[in-house]
Amino acid sequence: LEVNGEVLQGMITMDQSGNRITREADKIVVALGVNSTSLCTNIHVTCPVYPAKGHLVTVSSTHDCKYNLTLDGGIGYAAPMANIDSEGRRLYRLSGFVDFTPDKDANYERIDALLDAARVHLPDLEMIDASACHRPISADDRPLIGPSARYSNLYLCTGFGSRGWSIGLGSGSV
């Protein structure tokens, strides 16, 4: 970001030839998930967002639930997806666990635990894929939305944790 006193002038980017270009802006919104903190640190803005690793598993089942299922032990959820596979089976997204680690690799003990917990509700489930990701979470689990204290034209919109896809879009109107 290009700083001019107490105001941000714009965003510094590179063109295809590697030349620096400043893209001027009246207002700038930082909405970079787990990368928000490193950008804000560079311009001395407090942005306490931390990476929390979660696990995701896509499964299919002949059971056709229309609502989210809480997995046994409260370790996560099974959310029905709109998709039906080629065999007429409903797809579900399992998600769960929060691990505070910089490691982004899937932990297959965690994956197996999600699968075992989901089998209580979906006994014929078949795993399609599995992965892990970092979710941007604040210390009090509330997203950071609004103007920064340092720059009058800088706004934060980050730290949604696992709820980014569900409530992130609506935060744009704030």
Short mmCIF file of C-alpha atoms in Angstrom, two decimals:
data_model
loop_
_atom_site.label_atom_id
_atom_site.label_comp_id
_atom_site.label_asym_id
_atom_site.label_seq_id
_atom_site.Cartn_x
_atom_site.Cartn_y
_atom_site.Cartn_z
CA LEU A 1 0.00 0.00 0.00
CA GLU A 2 1.18 3.53 -0.76
CA VAL A 3 1.14 5.77 2.34
CA ASN A 4 1.06 9.56 2.21
CA GLY A 5 1.06 10.91 5.77
CA GLU A 6 -2.17 9.85 7.45
CA VAL A 7 -3.85 8.73 4.23
CA LEU A 8 -3.37 5.71 2.00
CA GLN A 9 -2.93 6.81 -1.61
CA GLY A 10 -3.56 3.45 -3.21
CA MET A 11 -2.27 0.00 -3.93
CA ILE A 12 1.12 -0.70 -5.48
CA THR A 13 0.97 -3.42 -8.13
CA MET A 14 3.15 -4.63 -10.97
CA ASP A 15 2.29 -4.73 -14.64
CA GLN A 16 3.22 -7.67 -16.90
CA SER A 17 6.65 -6.13 -17.54
CA GLY A 18 7.42 -5.86 -13.82
CA ASN A 19 6.94 -2.07 -13.63
CA ARG A 20 5.47 -0.66 -10.41
CA ILE A 21 2.05 0.93 -10.77
CA THR A 22 0.17 2.78 -8.04
CA ARG A 23 -3.55 2.29 -8.38
CA GLU A 24 -5.03 5.29 -6.60
CA ALA A 25 -8.05 4.80 -4.35
CA ASP A 26 -10.25 6.97 -2.16
CA LYS A 27 -10.98 4.05 0.17
CA ILE A 28 -9.23 0.74 0.68
CA VAL A 29 -10.70 -2.41 2.21
CA VAL A 30 -8.44 -5.13 3.61
CA ALA A 31 -10.30 -8.40 3.12
CA LEU A 32 -7.47 -10.91 2.75
CA GLY A 33 -8.38 -13.54 5.32
CA VAL A 34 -5.30 -14.95 7.05
CA ASN A 35 -3.09 -12.67 4.93
CA SER A 36 -4.69 -9.50 6.31
CA THR A 37 -2.34 -9.36 9.29
CA SER A 38 0.87 -9.32 7.25
CA LEU A 39 -0.37 -6.52 4.98
CA CYS A 40 -1.57 -4.45 7.94
CA THR A 41 1.68 -5.00 9.84
CA ASN A 42 3.58 -3.41 6.94
CA ILE A 43 1.64 -0.15 7.41
CA HIS A 44 1.54 -0.29 11.24
CA VAL A 45 -2.17 -1.12 11.55
CA THR A 46 -3.32 -3.54 14.25
CA CYS A 47 -5.13 -6.52 12.74
CA PRO A 48 -5.25 -9.41 15.22
CA VAL A 49 -6.29 -12.20 12.86
CA TYR A 50 -4.75 -15.65 13.25
CA PRO A 51 -4.76 -18.77 11.06
CA ALA A 52 -6.85 -21.58 12.53
CA LYS A 53 -6.63 -24.83 10.59
CA GLY A 54 -9.88 -26.61 9.86
CA HIS A 55 -10.55 -29.84 7.99
CA LEU A 56 -12.99 -30.38 5.13
CA VAL A 57 -14.24 -33.66 3.69
CA THR A 58 -16.66 -34.14 0.80
CA VAL A 59 -18.71 -37.34 1.02
CA SER A 60 -21.72 -38.85 -0.76
CA SER A 61 -24.61 -40.82 0.74
CA THR A 62 -28.01 -42.21 -0.27
CA HIS A 63 -29.46 -40.45 2.80
CA ASP A 64 -31.02 -37.20 1.66
CA CYS A 65 -31.01 -34.71 4.54
CA LYS A 66 -32.07 -31.13 3.82
CA TYR A 67 -30.48 -29.63 6.94
CA ASN A 68 -27.07 -29.45 8.62
CA LEU A 69 -26.14 -32.28 10.93
CA THR A 70 -24.11 -31.78 14.10
CA LEU A 71 -21.54 -34.55 14.28
CA ASP A 72 -21.26 -36.68 17.42
CA GLY A 73 -19.05 -35.18 20.09
CA GLY A 74 -19.59 -31.71 18.62
CA ILE A 75 -16.46 -32.07 16.49
CA GLY A 76 -18.05 -30.57 13.39
CA TYR A 77 -20.92 -30.46 10.96
CA ALA A 78 -22.21 -32.22 7.88
CA ALA A 79 -23.82 -29.77 5.47
CA PRO A 80 -25.88 -31.10 2.57
CA MET A 81 -24.79 -29.65 -0.75
CA ALA A 82 -27.13 -28.96 -3.67
CA ASN A 83 -25.18 -31.46 -5.79
CA ILE A 84 -26.26 -35.03 -6.45
CA ASP A 85 -23.60 -37.37 -7.87
CA SER A 86 -24.00 -39.52 -11.00
CA GLU A 87 -25.41 -42.37 -8.86
CA GLY A 88 -28.13 -40.18 -7.34
CA ARG A 89 -26.33 -39.79 -4.00
CA ARG A 90 -26.43 -36.50 -2.08
CA LEU A 91 -23.09 -34.76 -1.52
CA TYR A 92 -22.21 -33.44 1.95
CA ARG A 93 -19.41 -31.22 3.17
CA LEU A 94 -18.02 -32.28 6.55
CA SER A 95 -16.11 -29.60 8.41
CA GLY A 96 -14.59 -29.56 11.82
CA PHE A 97 -11.74 -29.14 14.25
CA VAL A 98 -9.71 -26.02 14.96
CA ASP A 99 -5.96 -26.44 15.21
CA PHE A 100 -3.68 -23.48 15.84
CA THR A 101 -0.74 -24.47 13.68
CA PRO A 102 1.02 -22.99 10.65
CA ASP A 103 0.91 -26.45 9.02
CA LYS A 104 -1.60 -26.55 6.15
CA ASP A 105 -1.48 -30.28 5.44
CA ALA A 106 -4.52 -32.41 6.15
CA ASN A 107 -4.25 -34.50 9.31
CA TYR A 108 -5.78 -37.87 8.40
CA GLU A 109 -6.51 -38.72 12.03
CA ARG A 110 -8.78 -35.64 12.00
CA ILE A 111 -10.27 -36.68 8.65
CA ASP A 112 -10.98 -40.20 9.96
CA ALA A 113 -12.61 -38.76 13.10
CA LEU A 114 -14.94 -36.62 10.96
CA LEU A 115 -15.83 -39.63 8.82
CA ASP A 116 -16.49 -41.84 11.86
CA ALA A 117 -18.70 -39.17 13.47
CA ALA A 118 -20.63 -38.63 10.22
CA ARG A 119 -21.31 -42.37 9.79
CA VAL A 120 -23.75 -42.16 12.73
CA HIS A 121 -26.05 -40.12 10.45
CA LEU A 122 -24.81 -41.27 7.03
CA PRO A 123 -23.87 -44.96 7.46
CA ASP A 124 -23.23 -45.56 3.76
CA LEU A 125 -21.05 -42.50 3.18
CA GLU A 126 -18.23 -42.62 0.67
CA MET A 127 -15.36 -40.14 0.83
CA ILE A 128 -14.78 -38.10 -2.32
CA ASP A 129 -12.00 -35.77 -1.17
CA ALA A 130 -10.41 -34.26 1.92
CA SER A 131 -8.34 -31.18 2.65
CA ALA A 132 -7.38 -28.65 5.30
CA CYS A 133 -7.37 -24.87 5.19
CA HIS A 134 -6.53 -21.90 7.35
CA ARG A 135 -9.52 -19.89 8.52
CA PRO A 136 -8.90 -16.28 9.60
CA ILE A 137 -10.04 -15.96 13.21
CA SER A 138 -9.84 -13.11 15.69
CA ALA A 139 -9.04 -13.63 19.37
CA ASP A 140 -12.69 -13.21 20.41
CA ASP A 141 -14.10 -14.98 17.30
CA ARG A 142 -15.78 -11.77 16.10
CA PRO A 143 -14.84 -10.43 12.67
CA LEU A 144 -13.00 -7.13 12.33
CA ILE A 145 -15.31 -4.88 10.33
CA GLY A 146 -14.95 -1.11 10.03
CA PRO A 147 -12.49 1.77 9.78
CA SER A 148 -8.93 1.51 11.04
CA ALA A 149 -7.79 3.86 13.79
CA ARG A 150 -4.64 4.88 11.90
CA TYR A 151 -5.88 5.77 8.39
CA SER A 152 -9.18 7.50 7.70
CA ASN A 153 -9.62 5.75 4.36
CA LEU A 154 -8.66 2.20 5.40
CA TYR A 155 -11.30 -0.34 6.38
CA LEU A 156 -10.92 -3.87 7.74
CA CYS A 157 -13.24 -6.70 6.76
CA THR A 158 -11.54 -9.88 7.95
CA GLY A 159 -11.38 -12.50 10.70
CA PHE A 160 -14.63 -14.35 9.92
CA GLY A 161 -13.27 -17.77 10.84
CA SER A 162 -15.38 -20.56 9.38
CA ARG A 163 -18.27 -18.18 8.70
CA GLY A 164 -16.62 -16.17 5.92
CA TRP A 165 -18.67 -17.67 3.10
CA SER A 166 -21.93 -17.27 4.98
CA ILE A 167 -21.64 -13.76 6.47
CA GLY A 168 -18.71 -12.21 4.59
CA LEU A 169 -20.79 -11.04 1.65
CA GLY A 170 -23.29 -9.18 3.84
CA SER A 171 -20.47 -7.33 5.61
CA GLY A 172 -19.80 -5.36 2.42
CA SER A 173 -22.86 -3.22 3.09
CA VAL A 174 -21.51 -2.20 6.54
#
